[in-house]
């Protein structure tokens, strides 16, 4: 089964953060917290972790008395772990209360609006939900028979067999060169996206090869302002 739903909510900046001068982007990451199968339906519940990256305009005192008050822009990233939740009853034909179900939740779109108070943000997150039955059934097949006065009648059958699934995790460390850019004074956000290049079977082991694309958003030193690499 598959369906699309929208999770709506409102978040407010923690008091330690300055007002939003200009919102840059909002990211959302769904986390499934509960799955309850019933007759031909699956109740999926979860939370959405949100993060807002924005520019704050701050006053900068003049160097000399009587000088002009200047402003400068600073980057900030505020996050909320459990402020936005979702629940959806997904149709899945064949499901029962005893079914084993595999569920996946992905974000397909995010929209937001900062209110006039520059601290409250209304967020709409479009979720793509999918579920499938993962029940395991044991089947016994007789493939041959021997004995006196035994007649063997063979029928060809086709069996779909799932060989299995394996999940693992790892840690990769790397040093990213700045390539002549100004060095960071404060890191605001770092993103990393993995892409698959090849899956190969080598000497009985599955080898997965790919690459990770990284980007960093930061405030640079020496008044160079916001930088992205």
XYZ file of C-alpha atoms in Angstrom:
229
model
C 0.000 0.000 0.000
C 1.098 3.558 -0.666
C -0.415 6.957 0.086
C 0.426 10.631 0.401
C -0.519 12.785 3.360
C 0.248 16.239 4.703
C 1.443 16.938 8.244
C 0.728 20.508 9.357
C 2.095 22.270 12.380
C 3.494 25.413 13.945
C 6.841 25.823 15.674
C 8.369 28.737 17.530
C 12.006 29.735 17.836
C 13.580 28.969 21.212
C 14.279 32.127 23.210
C 18.048 31.863 22.734
C 17.694 32.457 18.974
C 17.381 35.920 17.384
C 14.429 36.885 15.202
C 14.152 35.557 11.648
C 15.255 38.207 9.188
C 15.127 35.994 6.109
C 14.318 32.281 6.032
C 16.572 30.244 3.734
C 15.156 26.723 3.905
C 13.427 24.164 6.117
C 14.403 20.500 6.238
C 12.196 17.677 7.532
C 13.034 14.098 8.515
C 10.208 11.654 9.376
C 10.672 9.013 12.076
C 8.109 6.182 12.369
C 7.411 5.516 16.051
C 4.518 3.010 15.918
C 2.966 0.570 13.435
C -0.352 -1.135 14.283
C -1.780 -3.591 11.719
C -5.502 -4.340 11.615
C -7.803 -5.973 9.066
C -6.663 -4.673 5.659
C -5.270 -1.506 7.235
C -2.091 -0.244 8.882
C -1.999 2.608 11.397
C 1.296 4.470 11.002
C 2.355 7.012 13.623
C 5.493 9.086 13.832
C 7.202 12.406 14.387
C 8.910 14.817 11.997
C 12.217 16.384 12.964
C 12.400 19.944 11.623
C 15.263 22.383 11.093
C 15.124 26.014 9.924
C 18.183 27.737 8.475
C 17.787 31.509 8.390
C 19.475 34.899 8.350
C 19.212 37.214 11.355
C 19.962 40.930 11.040
C 21.914 42.191 14.039
C 23.007 45.692 15.003
C 26.735 46.344 15.190
C 27.979 49.136 17.421
C 30.029 51.853 15.677
C 33.768 51.846 16.261
C 33.863 55.584 17.080
C 31.514 57.565 19.289
C 28.918 59.269 17.178
C 29.526 56.907 14.288
C 26.794 55.372 12.188
C 25.070 52.283 13.563
C 25.668 49.413 11.185
C 23.926 46.093 10.734
C 25.325 42.714 9.850
C 23.782 39.411 8.841
C 24.336 36.195 10.779
C 23.311 32.655 9.889
C 21.456 30.447 12.359
C 19.962 26.969 12.382
C 17.149 26.108 14.783
C 15.784 22.583 15.152
C 12.763 20.875 16.686
C 12.751 17.157 17.482
C 9.148 16.315 18.413
C 7.018 19.382 17.700
C 5.325 17.910 14.617
C 3.664 14.472 14.544
C 1.577 12.445 12.102
C -0.820 9.500 12.084
C -2.275 7.813 9.008
C -4.475 4.756 8.414
C -3.081 3.123 5.277
C -5.008 0.495 3.327
C -3.094 -2.777 2.904
C -5.116 -5.693 1.555
C -4.359 -8.948 3.359
C -3.116 -7.384 6.573
C -4.266 -8.776 9.928
C -3.534 -7.945 13.534
C -0.793 -10.601 13.522
C 0.909 -9.420 10.320
C 4.534 -8.406 10.144
C 4.725 -5.153 8.203
C 7.580 -3.132 6.729
C 6.878 0.617 6.620
C 8.719 3.463 4.919
C 8.127 7.211 5.264
C 9.722 9.814 2.993
C 9.366 13.573 2.598
C 8.279 14.646 -0.889
C 7.778 18.350 -0.188
C 8.074 21.071 2.459
C 6.401 24.484 2.526
C 6.614 27.089 5.292
C 5.727 30.654 6.219
C 7.283 32.890 8.868
C 4.721 34.965 10.747
C 5.046 38.715 11.351
C 6.456 38.164 14.842
C 9.603 36.727 13.131
C 9.659 33.837 15.603
C 6.716 31.609 14.648
C 6.845 29.332 11.608
C 3.911 27.479 10.024
C 5.083 24.280 8.318
C 3.412 21.844 5.920
C 5.253 18.581 5.204
C 4.097 16.266 2.409
C 4.777 12.633 3.335
C 4.945 9.604 1.068
C 4.003 6.522 3.120
C 4.456 2.935 1.957
C 3.881 -0.425 3.623
C 4.120 -4.067 2.607
C 3.534 -7.388 4.275
C 6.621 -9.216 5.441
C 5.018 -12.408 6.756
C 7.092 -15.591 6.584
C 5.311 -18.837 5.681
C 6.901 -22.275 6.015
C 6.108 -24.625 3.123
C 7.141 -28.284 2.898
C 7.757 -29.715 -0.588
C 8.244 -33.370 -1.449
C 10.865 -33.601 -4.168
C 11.130 -37.366 -4.512
C 9.902 -40.770 -3.311
C 11.367 -44.294 -3.319
C 9.979 -47.703 -2.469
C 8.282 -50.767 -3.893
C 5.417 -50.135 -6.327
C 5.818 -46.383 -6.022
C 4.901 -44.234 -8.966
C 6.400 -40.754 -9.042
C 4.482 -37.964 -10.722
C 6.398 -34.667 -10.940
C 4.888 -31.213 -11.433
C 7.039 -28.182 -12.149
C 6.382 -25.291 -9.771
C 7.887 -21.832 -9.462
C 8.739 -20.463 -6.033
C 9.491 -16.847 -5.328
C 12.131 -16.740 -2.643
C 13.344 -13.657 -0.890
C 16.977 -14.282 -0.059
C 16.929 -11.770 2.769
C 17.821 -8.228 3.702
C 20.762 -6.921 5.681
C 21.148 -3.509 7.288
C 24.437 -2.088 8.449
C 25.976 1.247 9.340
C 29.408 2.764 9.145
C 31.315 5.947 9.782
C 33.338 7.864 7.214
C 35.706 10.704 8.086
C 37.121 13.148 5.554
C 38.817 16.537 5.405
C 37.172 18.924 2.952
C 39.470 21.590 1.439
C 38.249 25.191 1.325
C 39.870 25.848 -2.055
C 40.837 29.457 -1.381
C 37.610 30.385 0.396
C 37.558 32.204 3.719
C 37.834 29.873 6.692
C 34.793 29.366 8.956
C 34.159 31.303 12.108
C 30.988 29.327 12.833
C 29.548 26.273 11.071
C 25.780 26.579 10.604
C 24.806 23.442 8.673
C 26.467 20.428 7.051
C 24.654 18.060 4.709
C 25.768 14.745 3.227
C 23.990 12.704 0.556
C 25.097 9.203 -0.456
C 24.669 7.927 -4.010
C 24.995 4.303 -5.121
C 27.399 3.517 -7.958
C 27.787 -0.281 -7.955
C 26.726 -3.431 -6.108
C 28.919 -6.471 -6.722
C 29.307 -10.006 -5.397
C 32.962 -10.621 -4.610
C 34.042 -13.925 -3.067
C 30.741 -14.499 -1.301
C 30.414 -10.931 -0.004
C 28.265 -8.088 -1.256
C 30.396 -5.024 -1.981
C 28.626 -1.666 -2.236
C 30.443 1.223 -3.855
C 29.330 4.826 -4.078
C 30.143 8.366 -3.150
C 29.036 10.986 -0.646
C 28.365 14.561 -1.722
C 28.875 17.070 1.095
C 28.068 20.744 1.514
C 28.641 23.188 4.357
C 27.027 26.510 5.196
C 29.044 28.747 7.502
C 29.866 32.269 8.622
C 33.383 33.163 7.509
C 36.047 35.132 9.352
C 37.271 38.648 8.535
C 33.770 39.887 7.744
C 33.433 37.692 4.634
C 29.850 36.820 5.594
C 27.924 33.675 4.741
C 29.716 31.069 2.631
C 28.616 27.778 1.092
C 30.950 25.051 -0.132
